Amino acid sequence: MSETPSGMSPEDVVDDAPPGSIAADVPSDAAVLAEREGMNITSRSFGRQTWDRFRRHRLALIAAIVLALLATAFIVGPWLSPYGFSERDVLNMRSGPTAEHPFGTDTIGRDLMVRTFLGGRFSLRIALIVALLTTLIGTVIGAIGGYFGGTVDTIVNQTINLFLIIPALVVLLVVGVRFAASPNSIAFLLAILLWPTIARVVRGLFLQYKEQEFVLAAKAAGARAPRIMFRHILPNTFGPIVVNATLLIGVAIILESTLSFLGVGVQPPTPTLGNLIEESKGQLDSKPSAVLIPGGFIVAITLCVNFLGDGLRDALDPTSRKG
Amino acid sequence: MFAYVVRRILSTIPLLLVGTFIVFTLTAISGDPLSRLATADVGEEAYERIIELYGLDQPIPIRYVNWMSSAIQGDMGPAPSQGSQPTFNIVMDRAGNTARLAIPAFFFIAITAITLGVYSAVKQYSKLDYFVTGFSFLGISLPTFVFGLLLQVIFGLWFFDWFGVRPFYVLGMRTVASHGWLDMVRSHVLPIVTLWLVITASESRFQRAAMLEVINSDYIRTARAKGLPRRKVILKHGLRNALIPLVTIWAIDLGLLLGGSVVTETIFAWPGLGRLLLDGIFQQDLNLTMGVIMVVSLLVVAFNLLADLLYGVLDPRIRYE
């Protein structure tokens, strides 16, 4: 975690003035004195301050814990289950939730709990790859456009606008129909379509920061453009980027499951939460649990991610909060 | 202002051209429209005629230019997957069906978003505010297709006699299942509610933020200080200013709604633009796919322009150079 250049760290407040004169007034109670003098403020790092602010956001904290639990269940669950993910229990086909199969079984008797957890694992993995890739591409392109300005910025800006005109879903559908998709290729495709959202934020921040004195100082000291961009300006944009990257996980999960639901996402037999819903939507009237359970997991993940993003916004970027 | 409009339109045209060209290329290379003919044994002559008719032997850029130059004259070519009817007529027909959902949905969205947003801003940190905030978080986190399926489970399975998901009123057709206007209303309700939830969730959040910013501003304090009743200050001084940013969002959302929702229309088997687009893509019907995309992009662009212009009309501080 890097230092903020604005010099707001609390250790500046503490100075080592001789306490002698005041100590004479209330010699008995050193704690009260220290408090009155502001001497008891211990210095807190940027990371520590962020954590302290985040902790106060109760919902975000709960969301983070739930997310961690879900991820653990997705990873460990299939291991502990007595059923394999394509193992068929022919005696219990198309069953609803029972003691042996808590989530029921599908049309050919595969245990839906194992499949749901594996699906969650793939959905979460895709979403994390999308968030990382999108942030990487978006940050680099946004930084270049914002920092250099002029023609470069015009190109970047027009490309961003272009992506806003083309509906992402259309491109995904057209490409998805042709190319049978693996989890990684879907993640890659989503990243290519989503980077403008991050690039727009980063570009705006760079436009704003490049006019500030510390950039001028770095220039005067002889730093080259890449160093100024990534060592001096980028750490300041850390908060908004992390918040947007978090929210992207939710967007990616929704988009990926929607694609799978429409039949052009990750192809079976790889399960994702969207695939599971697509497979069971025909039996909606006889066995709604097969649709509602994976649907519930999708909502739980996105809800937690959105609460987490909200908490991170408060913690990392306390000035952005209105009202 | 007029010069601004002209310049905005002119600057959008290249974007639109590049965008449609990319989609055209992707659609054209994403499938072989002749593959189905090969199995149907139509004979060499018919094969050649079709290649000739759709210009399939030409390079993609030339096919794009040909398509675009006739499309701007209103001729989008025949749609092979729809019995070779003119694409333009089909698209216009389906656009009407989409509008039957979009326009009522839009009004409900506008009314509820304002009400929820204003109330939760005025009563910030009250129980109601937390409720509205929870509602918007849920709405934002709920994928459209999950919500649509949930509605089908609730009203098609548990309370199936309320809206009748299964006995569909088929648009434009007097079927046995249709019992006049009541059936028509019932078939509209669930898709409209689906569209409503997702958009209202984000709009009410936005309205709340806008309202909070206005309420905490100096001129509201002045109005209160000179003795005006609170209600009047909130509605006349507050709301009117807090609506400015929302109106621009309305324009954008209305453009998106009129363009059709692929997911909602698929779930409720609604014959609108979104479904048509999906059909075009799945059946590798290039003319149909491009026709829908053209209309949808034009709608989005036009309503974005409208949003910018409205902003200037409502907020006189904004000037278009």
XYZ file of C-alpha atoms in Angstrom:
644
model
C 0.000 0.000 0.000
C 1.522 3.318 -0.965
C 1.505 6.598 0.851
C -0.925 9.246 -0.251
C 0.964 12.306 -1.389
C -1.574 14.696 0.070
C 0.137 14.479 3.450
C -2.959 13.752 5.479
C -1.459 10.981 7.541
C -2.173 11.496 11.222
C 1.437 11.162 12.362
C 1.885 14.768 11.232
C -0.472 15.841 13.974
C 1.635 14.338 16.698
C 4.583 16.498 17.547
C 7.038 16.130 20.342
C 6.460 19.398 22.174
C 7.819 19.359 25.739
C 4.908 18.308 27.981
C 6.449 19.828 31.070
C 4.382 23.025 31.474
C 1.004 21.345 31.180
C 1.988 18.301 33.149
C 2.151 20.568 36.161
C -1.608 21.247 35.935
C -2.890 17.677 36.089
C 0.018 15.524 37.088
C -2.186 12.687 38.283
C -4.028 11.771 35.118
C -1.642 11.240 32.267
C -4.243 9.627 30.017
C -6.571 12.637 30.107
C -3.631 14.862 29.408
C -2.473 12.808 26.494
C -5.930 12.895 25.043
C -6.264 16.659 25.452
C -2.942 17.184 23.786
C -3.676 14.718 20.989
C -0.666 12.733 22.124
C -2.453 9.405 22.213
C -3.072 9.312 18.452
C -1.041 6.456 17.148
C -0.074 6.585 13.537
C -2.114 4.395 11.245
C -1.052 3.262 7.827
C -3.274 3.762 4.784
C -4.203 0.104 4.867
C -5.048 0.282 8.553
C -7.290 3.337 8.093
C -9.053 1.635 5.227
C -9.630 -1.478 7.315
C -10.966 0.589 10.220
C -13.441 2.350 7.961
C -14.423 -0.883 6.223
C -15.053 -2.638 9.536
C -17.664 -0.065 10.443
C -19.693 -0.938 7.341
C -21.471 -3.892 8.915
C -23.225 -5.131 5.772
C -20.045 -5.099 3.728
C -18.284 -7.095 6.385
C -21.064 -9.673 6.436
C -21.047 -9.756 2.633
C -17.308 -10.435 2.620
C -17.739 -13.296 5.071
C -20.654 -14.804 3.116
C -18.635 -14.571 -0.097
C -15.710 -16.327 1.538
C -18.038 -19.065 2.818
C -19.622 -19.500 -0.599
C -16.241 -19.705 -2.292
C -15.081 -22.304 0.264
C -18.260 -24.324 -0.287
C -17.757 -24.209 -4.046
C -14.175 -25.381 -3.759
C -14.454 -27.926 -0.951
C -18.073 -29.056 -1.480
C -17.570 -31.269 -4.566
C -14.728 -33.071 -2.734
C -16.802 -33.950 0.276
C -19.836 -35.031 -1.700
C -20.346 -38.783 -2.160
C -21.389 -38.181 -5.784
C -19.240 -37.377 -8.807
C -20.335 -34.481 -10.954
C -21.442 -36.684 -13.873
C -22.299 -39.726 -11.816
C -25.859 -40.915 -12.388
C -28.223 -42.123 -9.740
C -30.714 -43.932 -11.987
C -33.075 -44.749 -9.157
C -33.570 -41.084 -8.328
C -33.910 -39.268 -11.616
C -35.701 -35.884 -11.773
C -36.122 -35.838 -8.024
C -36.749 -32.717 -6.017
C -34.758 -31.993 -2.853
C -34.458 -35.163 -0.723
C -32.215 -36.340 2.100
C -29.766 -38.066 -0.275
C -29.825 -35.221 -2.797
C -30.399 -31.950 -0.934
C -30.729 -29.980 -4.207
C -32.432 -32.784 -6.140
C -31.249 -34.535 -9.309
C -31.467 -33.607 -12.974
C -33.197 -35.405 -15.845
C -30.555 -38.119 -16.068
C -30.107 -38.507 -12.324
C -26.995 -36.437 -11.641
C -26.752 -34.920 -8.178
C -27.558 -31.218 -8.423
C -25.704 -30.197 -5.274
C -22.351 -31.241 -6.677
C -23.250 -29.674 -9.997
C -24.369 -26.426 -8.375
C -21.157 -26.122 -6.361
C -19.038 -26.897 -9.404
C -21.134 -24.450 -11.407
C -20.555 -21.830 -8.744
C -16.841 -22.534 -8.920
C -16.769 -21.998 -12.697
C -18.998 -18.904 -12.519
C -16.853 -17.363 -9.801
C -13.637 -18.218 -11.637
C -14.907 -16.631 -14.841
C -16.019 -13.539 -12.934
C -12.636 -13.144 -11.214
C -10.743 -13.507 -14.493
C -13.056 -10.960 -16.108
C -12.580 -8.491 -13.254
C -8.778 -8.827 -13.338
C -8.411 -8.685 -17.127
C -10.909 -5.848 -17.520
C -9.198 -3.802 -14.852
C -5.796 -4.389 -16.404
C -6.858 -3.463 -19.955
C -9.103 -0.608 -18.835
C -6.486 0.912 -16.535
C -3.705 0.869 -19.113
C -5.846 2.289 -21.921
C -7.568 4.838 -19.683
C -4.218 5.947 -18.240
C -2.690 6.396 -21.679
C -5.673 8.388 -22.964
C -5.942 10.590 -19.892
C -2.244 11.251 -19.477
C -1.198 11.959 -23.033
C -4.335 13.819 -24.157
C -4.583 15.189 -27.688
C -4.938 12.748 -30.564
C -4.242 9.714 -28.400
C -7.032 10.715 -26.057
C -9.438 11.353 -28.937
C -8.818 7.831 -30.220
C -9.277 6.328 -26.762
C -12.416 8.344 -26.131
C -13.985 7.484 -29.476
C -13.221 3.789 -28.932
C -14.934 3.952 -25.554
C -17.961 5.615 -27.189
C -17.984 2.974 -29.910
C -18.213 0.202 -27.351
C -21.061 2.039 -25.668
C -23.037 2.109 -28.932
C -22.559 -1.583 -29.758
C -24.742 -3.547 -27.357
C -22.423 -5.990 -25.569
C -25.075 -8.693 -25.527
C -25.374 -8.631 -29.320
C -21.666 -9.173 -29.871
C -21.621 -11.920 -27.255
C -24.581 -13.643 -28.912
C -23.155 -13.403 -32.414
C -19.749 -14.685 -31.364
C -21.177 -17.232 -28.931
C -23.370 -18.885 -31.577
C -20.372 -19.614 -33.755
C -17.632 -20.475 -31.333
C -18.330 -23.130 -28.744
C -17.150 -21.411 -25.638
C -14.884 -22.590 -22.853
C -14.904 -20.766 -19.500
C -11.666 -18.979 -20.379
C -12.774 -17.795 -23.800
C -16.033 -16.431 -22.355
C -14.026 -14.602 -19.696
C -11.720 -13.180 -22.345
C -14.644 -12.065 -24.502
C -16.376 -10.378 -21.571
C -13.165 -8.548 -20.686
C -12.831 -7.244 -24.242
C -16.353 -5.866 -24.059
C -16.246 -4.486 -20.514
C -12.899 -2.656 -20.387
C -14.421 0.707 -21.450
C -16.244 0.949 -18.104
C -12.920 0.966 -16.226
C -11.098 2.975 -18.884
C -13.625 5.790 -18.586
C -13.103 6.070 -14.825
C -9.303 5.883 -15.031
C -9.154 8.347 -17.906
C -11.166 10.876 -15.915
C -8.919 10.507 -12.878
C -5.750 10.846 -14.926
C -7.083 13.972 -16.626
C -7.603 15.419 -13.179
C -4.334 14.320 -11.538
C -1.945 15.141 -14.350
C -2.455 18.861 -13.697
C -1.361 18.612 -10.069
C 1.906 19.798 -8.589
C 3.312 16.425 -7.675
C 3.247 15.456 -11.347
C 5.027 18.676 -12.227
C 7.578 17.923 -9.524
C 8.140 14.438 -10.872
C 8.574 15.857 -14.349
C 11.056 18.421 -13.061
C 12.977 15.635 -11.385
C 13.324 14.023 -14.790
C 10.862 11.138 -14.505
C 9.645 9.719 -17.800
C 5.995 9.302 -18.749
C 5.573 5.616 -17.743
C 7.099 6.265 -14.338
C 4.887 9.280 -13.700
C 1.813 7.409 -14.879
C 2.285 4.212 -12.922
C 4.415 5.222 -9.935
C 3.068 8.685 -9.210
C -0.494 8.966 -10.519
C -1.734 5.364 -10.420
C -1.505 4.918 -6.615
C -3.952 7.831 -6.239
C -6.500 6.128 -8.436
C -6.248 2.901 -6.464
C -9.536 3.358 -4.547
C -11.954 3.916 -7.446
C -10.246 1.185 -9.484
C -10.602 -1.400 -6.713
C -14.247 -0.434 -6.148
C -15.084 -0.706 -9.846
C -13.192 -3.983 -10.183
C -15.231 -5.419 -7.318
C -18.521 -4.321 -8.857
C -17.383 -5.862 -12.152
C -17.395 -9.296 -10.538
C -21.154 -8.915 -10.097
C -21.639 -7.637 -13.644
C -19.580 -10.541 -15.009
C -21.579 -13.139 -13.091
C -24.854 -11.692 -14.352
C -23.650 -11.454 -17.974
C -22.100 -14.916 -17.992
C -25.180 -16.571 -16.507
C -27.467 -14.661 -18.887
C -25.419 -15.891 -21.852
C -25.491 -19.444 -20.569
C -29.224 -19.114 -19.997
C -29.728 -18.055 -23.620
C -27.689 -21.086 -24.651
C -24.608 -19.328 -26.038
C -22.393 -19.156 -22.970
C -20.117 -21.827 -21.590
C -21.077 -25.061 -23.318
C -22.184 -28.196 -21.465
C -20.945 -30.471 -19.950
C -19.073 -27.714 -18.068
C -21.586 -26.571 -15.454
C -22.028 -22.911 -14.585
C -24.878 -21.471 -12.551
C -26.475 -20.125 -15.754
C -26.106 -23.498 -17.509
C -27.855 -25.271 -14.675
C -30.827 -22.930 -14.970
C -30.881 -23.339 -18.736
C -30.909 -27.139 -18.363
C -33.815 -27.134 -15.907
C -35.971 -24.279 -17.159
C -38.097 -26.756 -19.134
C -39.159 -28.422 -15.888
C -40.064 -25.167 -14.217
C -43.571 -26.350 -13.380
C -42.675 -29.809 -12.091
C -39.450 -29.011 -10.229
C -38.979 -25.270 -9.624
C -36.192 -25.935 -7.091
C -33.797 -26.843 -9.899
C -34.126 -23.293 -11.221
C -34.553 -21.446 -7.937
C -31.468 -22.899 -6.193
C -28.830 -21.908 -8.768
C -30.754 -18.638 -9.262
C -30.530 -18.024 -5.528
C -26.776 -18.584 -5.602
C -26.376 -16.084 -8.447
C -28.366 -13.487 -6.505
C -26.440 -14.215 -3.294
C -23.080 -13.746 -5.013
C -24.019 -10.545 -6.838
C -25.717 -9.108 -3.775
C -22.627 -9.755 -1.630
C -20.331 -8.347 -4.295
C -22.429 -5.177 -4.517
C -22.464 -4.701 -0.733
C -18.728 -5.345 -0.662
C -18.200 -2.757 -3.402
C -20.289 -0.248 -1.470
C -18.260 -0.852 1.704
C -14.993 -0.561 -0.182
C -16.148 2.713 -1.695
C -16.706 4.117 1.777
C -13.423 2.717 3.054
C -11.097 3.540 0.185
C -12.621 6.745 -1.046
C -14.317 8.426 1.918
C -14.777 11.724 0.097
C -17.040 10.208 -2.554
C -19.881 9.597 -0.124
C -22.669 12.096 -0.531
C -25.021 13.188 2.196
C -28.520 24.896 -30.365
C -29.374 23.870 -33.923
C -25.700 23.889 -34.842
C -24.993 21.726 -31.806
C -27.598 19.159 -32.853
C -26.197 19.003 -36.374
C -22.664 18.594 -35.089
C -23.675 15.895 -32.633
C -25.467 13.943 -35.366
C -22.527 14.320 -37.722
C -20.066 13.109 -35.092
C -22.234 10.090 -34.304
C -22.488 8.879 -37.902
C -18.910 7.553 -38.179
C -19.305 5.736 -34.857
C -22.537 4.191 -36.047
C -20.933 3.120 -39.332
C -17.923 1.525 -37.657
C -20.147 -0.136 -35.057
C -22.566 -1.623 -37.577
C -19.661 -2.710 -39.783
C -18.126 -4.639 -36.884
C -21.430 -6.330 -36.100
C -22.013 -7.033 -39.814
C -18.604 -8.683 -40.140
C -19.043 -10.715 -36.971
C -22.486 -11.885 -38.064
C -21.344 -12.650 -41.608
C -18.375 -14.769 -40.526
C -20.218 -16.392 -37.641
C -22.090 -18.856 -39.792
C -22.663 -20.228 -43.267
C -26.232 -19.383 -44.306
C -25.977 -21.914 -47.138
C -25.293 -24.847 -44.834
C -28.968 -25.605 -44.483
C -29.507 -25.572 -48.237
C -26.756 -28.144 -48.705
C -28.735 -30.745 -46.830
C -32.027 -29.797 -48.477
C -30.807 -30.748 -51.983
C -32.200 -27.752 -53.844
C -30.154 -28.184 -56.990
C -27.230 -26.308 -58.424
C -29.299 -23.623 -60.097
C -31.220 -22.538 -56.999
C -27.961 -22.544 -55.079
C -26.417 -20.087 -57.514
C -29.523 -17.929 -57.557
C -29.407 -17.546 -53.791
C -25.711 -16.702 -53.804
C -26.478 -14.123 -56.472
C -29.549 -12.727 -54.678
C -27.755 -12.144 -51.369
C -24.380 -11.301 -52.927
C -22.701 -14.042 -50.937
C -19.806 -14.328 -53.395
C -18.674 -10.773 -52.697
C -16.182 -9.678 -50.065
C -17.702 -8.602 -46.755
C -16.895 -4.872 -46.997
C -18.686 -4.662 -50.354
C -21.645 -6.582 -49.006
C -21.741 -4.150 -46.095
C -21.698 -1.107 -48.365
C -24.439 -2.582 -50.533
C -26.551 -3.437 -47.511
C -26.060 -0.045 -45.891
C -26.781 1.970 -49.019
C -30.124 0.273 -49.513
C -30.877 0.241 -45.786
C -30.752 4.037 -45.536
C -33.385 4.122 -48.220
C -35.607 1.949 -46.061
C -34.920 -1.278 -47.950
C -33.274 -3.796 -45.639
C -33.722 -6.693 -48.029
C -35.741 -9.854 -47.529
C -35.467 -11.913 -44.328
C -34.958 -15.552 -45.407
C -35.801 -16.954 -41.985
C -39.202 -15.231 -42.028
C -40.456 -16.497 -45.373
C -38.489 -13.787 -47.218
C -40.781 -10.997 -46.137
C -39.235 -7.524 -46.253
C -37.014 -7.123 -43.156
C -38.153 -3.549 -42.702
C -41.813 -4.524 -42.302
C -41.037 -7.304 -39.826
C -38.840 -5.027 -37.721
C -41.463 -2.283 -37.638
C -44.135 -4.787 -36.711
C -42.087 -6.193 -33.843
C -41.065 -2.703 -32.716
C -44.762 -2.053 -32.136
C -45.006 -5.129 -29.885
C -41.946 -4.053 -27.927
C -43.395 -0.571 -27.481
C -46.510 -2.102 -25.909
C -44.275 -3.254 -23.063
C -41.774 -0.417 -23.113
C -44.131 2.546 -22.840
C -46.236 1.373 -19.863
C -43.082 0.044 -18.177
C -41.463 3.425 -18.651
C -44.308 5.276 -16.938
C -44.341 2.923 -13.973
C -40.574 3.191 -13.685
C -40.661 6.984 -13.761
C -43.378 7.257 -11.111
C -41.946 4.716 -8.673
C -38.334 5.823 -9.091
C -39.240 9.420 -8.212
C -41.439 8.432 -5.284
C -38.973 5.985 -3.753
C -35.958 8.206 -4.404
C -37.516 11.349 -2.946
C -38.973 9.612 0.084
C -35.784 7.843 1.032
C -33.746 11.030 0.562
C -36.117 13.166 2.644
C -36.263 10.518 5.344
C -32.593 9.609 5.131
C -31.475 6.792 7.473
C -35.071 6.020 8.438
C -36.511 2.507 8.233
C -38.080 3.368 4.910
C -34.747 4.547 3.562
C -33.096 1.267 4.514
C -35.980 -0.607 2.936
C -35.639 1.298 -0.345
C -31.859 0.874 -0.297
C -32.275 -2.854 0.283
C -34.804 -2.996 -2.536
C -32.450 -1.283 -4.986
C -29.512 -3.490 -4.028
C -31.675 -6.549 -4.546
C -32.976 -5.235 -7.865
C -29.486 -4.464 -9.129
C -28.205 -7.883 -8.052
C -31.082 -9.865 -9.519
C -30.388 -10.972 -13.103
C -33.402 -10.316 -15.341
C -33.814 -13.954 -16.266
C -33.784 -15.125 -12.649
C -36.445 -12.574 -11.751
C -38.545 -13.483 -14.790
C -38.369 -17.189 -13.930
C -39.172 -16.422 -10.301
C -42.295 -14.533 -11.415
C -43.257 -17.504 -13.547
C -42.839 -19.866 -10.614
C -44.887 -17.622 -8.348
C -47.683 -16.660 -10.722
C -47.545 -19.580 -13.099
C -47.317 -22.281 -10.490
C -48.369 -21.160 -7.050
C -50.959 -18.534 -7.925
C -51.545 -19.629 -11.482
C -55.031 -18.206 -11.771
C -53.892 -14.628 -11.209
C -52.159 -13.776 -14.447
C -52.271 -16.989 -16.418
C -48.715 -17.393 -17.666
C -49.720 -20.378 -19.725
C -52.942 -19.276 -21.427
C -51.176 -16.638 -23.456
C -52.961 -13.928 -25.288
C -51.280 -14.101 -28.661
C -50.662 -10.660 -30.044
C -52.681 -9.801 -33.112
C -54.393 -13.171 -33.163
C -57.798 -14.089 -31.817
C -57.001 -17.479 -30.387
C -59.197 -19.787 -28.412
C -57.274 -18.848 -25.294
C -57.951 -15.141 -25.574
C -60.821 -13.691 -23.644
C -60.662 -10.093 -24.753
C -59.040 -7.171 -23.049
C -58.657 -8.713 -19.597
C -56.428 -11.449 -20.988
C -54.474 -8.874 -22.890
C -53.845 -6.868 -19.734
C -52.899 -9.994 -17.803
C -50.357 -11.079 -20.379
C -48.700 -7.654 -20.221
C -48.321 -7.450 -16.459
C -45.494 -9.911 -15.751
C -43.110 -8.778 -18.524
C -43.724 -5.162 -17.546
C -42.984 -5.944 -13.890
C -39.750 -7.669 -14.957
C -38.610 -4.639 -16.930
C -39.769 -2.358 -14.138
C -37.802 -3.932 -11.273
C -34.359 -3.896 -12.844
C -34.521 -0.293 -14.055
C -36.395 1.124 -11.060
C -33.775 -0.296 -8.715
C -30.964 1.739 -10.248
C -33.075 4.815 -11.031
C -34.430 5.194 -7.500
C -30.871 4.964 -6.175
C -29.896 7.696 -8.557
C -32.878 9.872 -7.672
C -32.033 9.483 -3.982
C -28.469 10.721 -4.518
C -29.648 13.653 -6.645
C -32.303 14.601 -4.104
C -29.860 14.389 -1.181
C -27.455 16.697 -2.943
C -30.195 19.257 -3.575
C -31.700 19.058 -0.074
C -28.362 19.819 1.515
C -27.725 22.855 -0.663
C -27.833 26.467 0.458
C -30.881 27.621 -1.471
C -33.022 24.978 0.226
C -31.854 26.259 3.614
C -32.684 29.796 2.475
C -36.164 28.771 1.398
C -36.751 27.077 4.732
C -35.284 30.032 6.642
C -37.648 32.503 5.055
C -40.489 30.429 6.469
C -41.819 28.356 3.579
C -43.453 25.091 4.614
C -41.173 22.072 4.403
C -43.402 20.204 1.993
C -43.474 23.070 -0.457
C -39.717 23.522 -0.286
C -39.092 19.863 -0.948
C -41.491 19.558 -3.848
C -41.069 22.918 -5.560
C -37.483 23.911 -4.814
C -35.994 20.495 -4.235
C -37.650 18.037 -6.570
C -37.637 20.294 -9.599
C -33.882 20.582 -9.420
C -33.278 16.976 -8.476
C -35.238 15.872 -11.533
C -32.762 17.357 -13.989
C -30.221 14.526 -13.861
C -32.977 11.920 -13.730
C -34.668 13.176 -16.882
C -31.532 12.508 -18.889
C -31.430 8.990 -17.505
C -35.062 8.546 -18.475
C -34.289 9.413 -22.055
C -31.490 6.836 -22.177
C -33.595 4.166 -20.491
C -36.544 4.796 -22.792
C -34.236 4.297 -25.769
C -33.041 0.995 -24.317
C -36.579 -0.138 -23.471
C -37.862 0.633 -26.969
C -34.932 -1.347 -28.380
C -36.361 -4.428 -26.725
C -35.069 -6.695 -24.011
C -33.721 -10.011 -25.304
C -34.047 -11.758 -21.959
C -37.492 -10.538 -20.868
C -39.009 -11.187 -24.277
C -37.451 -14.647 -24.417
C -38.763 -15.654 -21.002
C -42.297 -14.435 -21.628
C -42.339 -15.498 -25.294
C -43.065 -11.938 -26.345
C -42.764 -11.357 -30.108
C -40.785 -8.110 -29.872
C -37.486 -6.747 -31.170
C -35.342 -8.593 -28.618
C -36.752 -11.968 -29.577
C -36.453 -11.083 -33.258
C -32.772 -10.293 -32.791
C -32.179 -13.589 -31.051
C -34.056 -15.448 -33.817
C -32.033 -13.655 -36.478
C -28.770 -14.589 -34.799
C -29.699 -18.206 -34.151
C -31.046 -18.719 -37.671
C -28.034 -16.961 -39.198
C -30.289 -14.485 -40.954
C -27.903 -11.635 -41.683
C -30.487 -9.216 -43.071
C -32.772 -9.672 -40.099
C -29.974 -9.393 -37.507
C -28.610 -6.250 -39.096
C -32.075 -4.749 -39.482
C -32.811 -5.081 -35.786
C -29.369 -3.882 -34.738
C -29.668 -0.855 -37.001
C -33.024 0.154 -35.498
C -31.855 -0.498 -31.926
C -28.609 1.477 -32.341
C -30.480 4.360 -33.940
C -32.888 4.412 -31.001
C -30.052 4.402 -28.463
C -28.176 7.161 -30.272
C -31.289 9.289 -30.794
C -32.377 9.057 -27.184
C -28.855 9.827 -25.970
C -28.946 12.989 -28.058
C -32.370 13.802 -26.648
C -30.962 13.336 -23.142
C -28.191 15.854 -23.807
C -30.609 18.371 -25.270
C -33.095 18.005 -22.408
C -30.299 18.652 -19.967
C -29.663 21.992 -21.630
C -33.338 22.919 -21.710
C -33.921 22.071 -18.050
C -30.725 23.536 -16.704
C -30.168 26.963 -18.235
C -26.637 27.091 -16.804
C -25.592 24.633 -19.479
C -24.759 26.193 -22.809
C -23.941 24.400 -26.014
C -21.132 26.168 -27.777
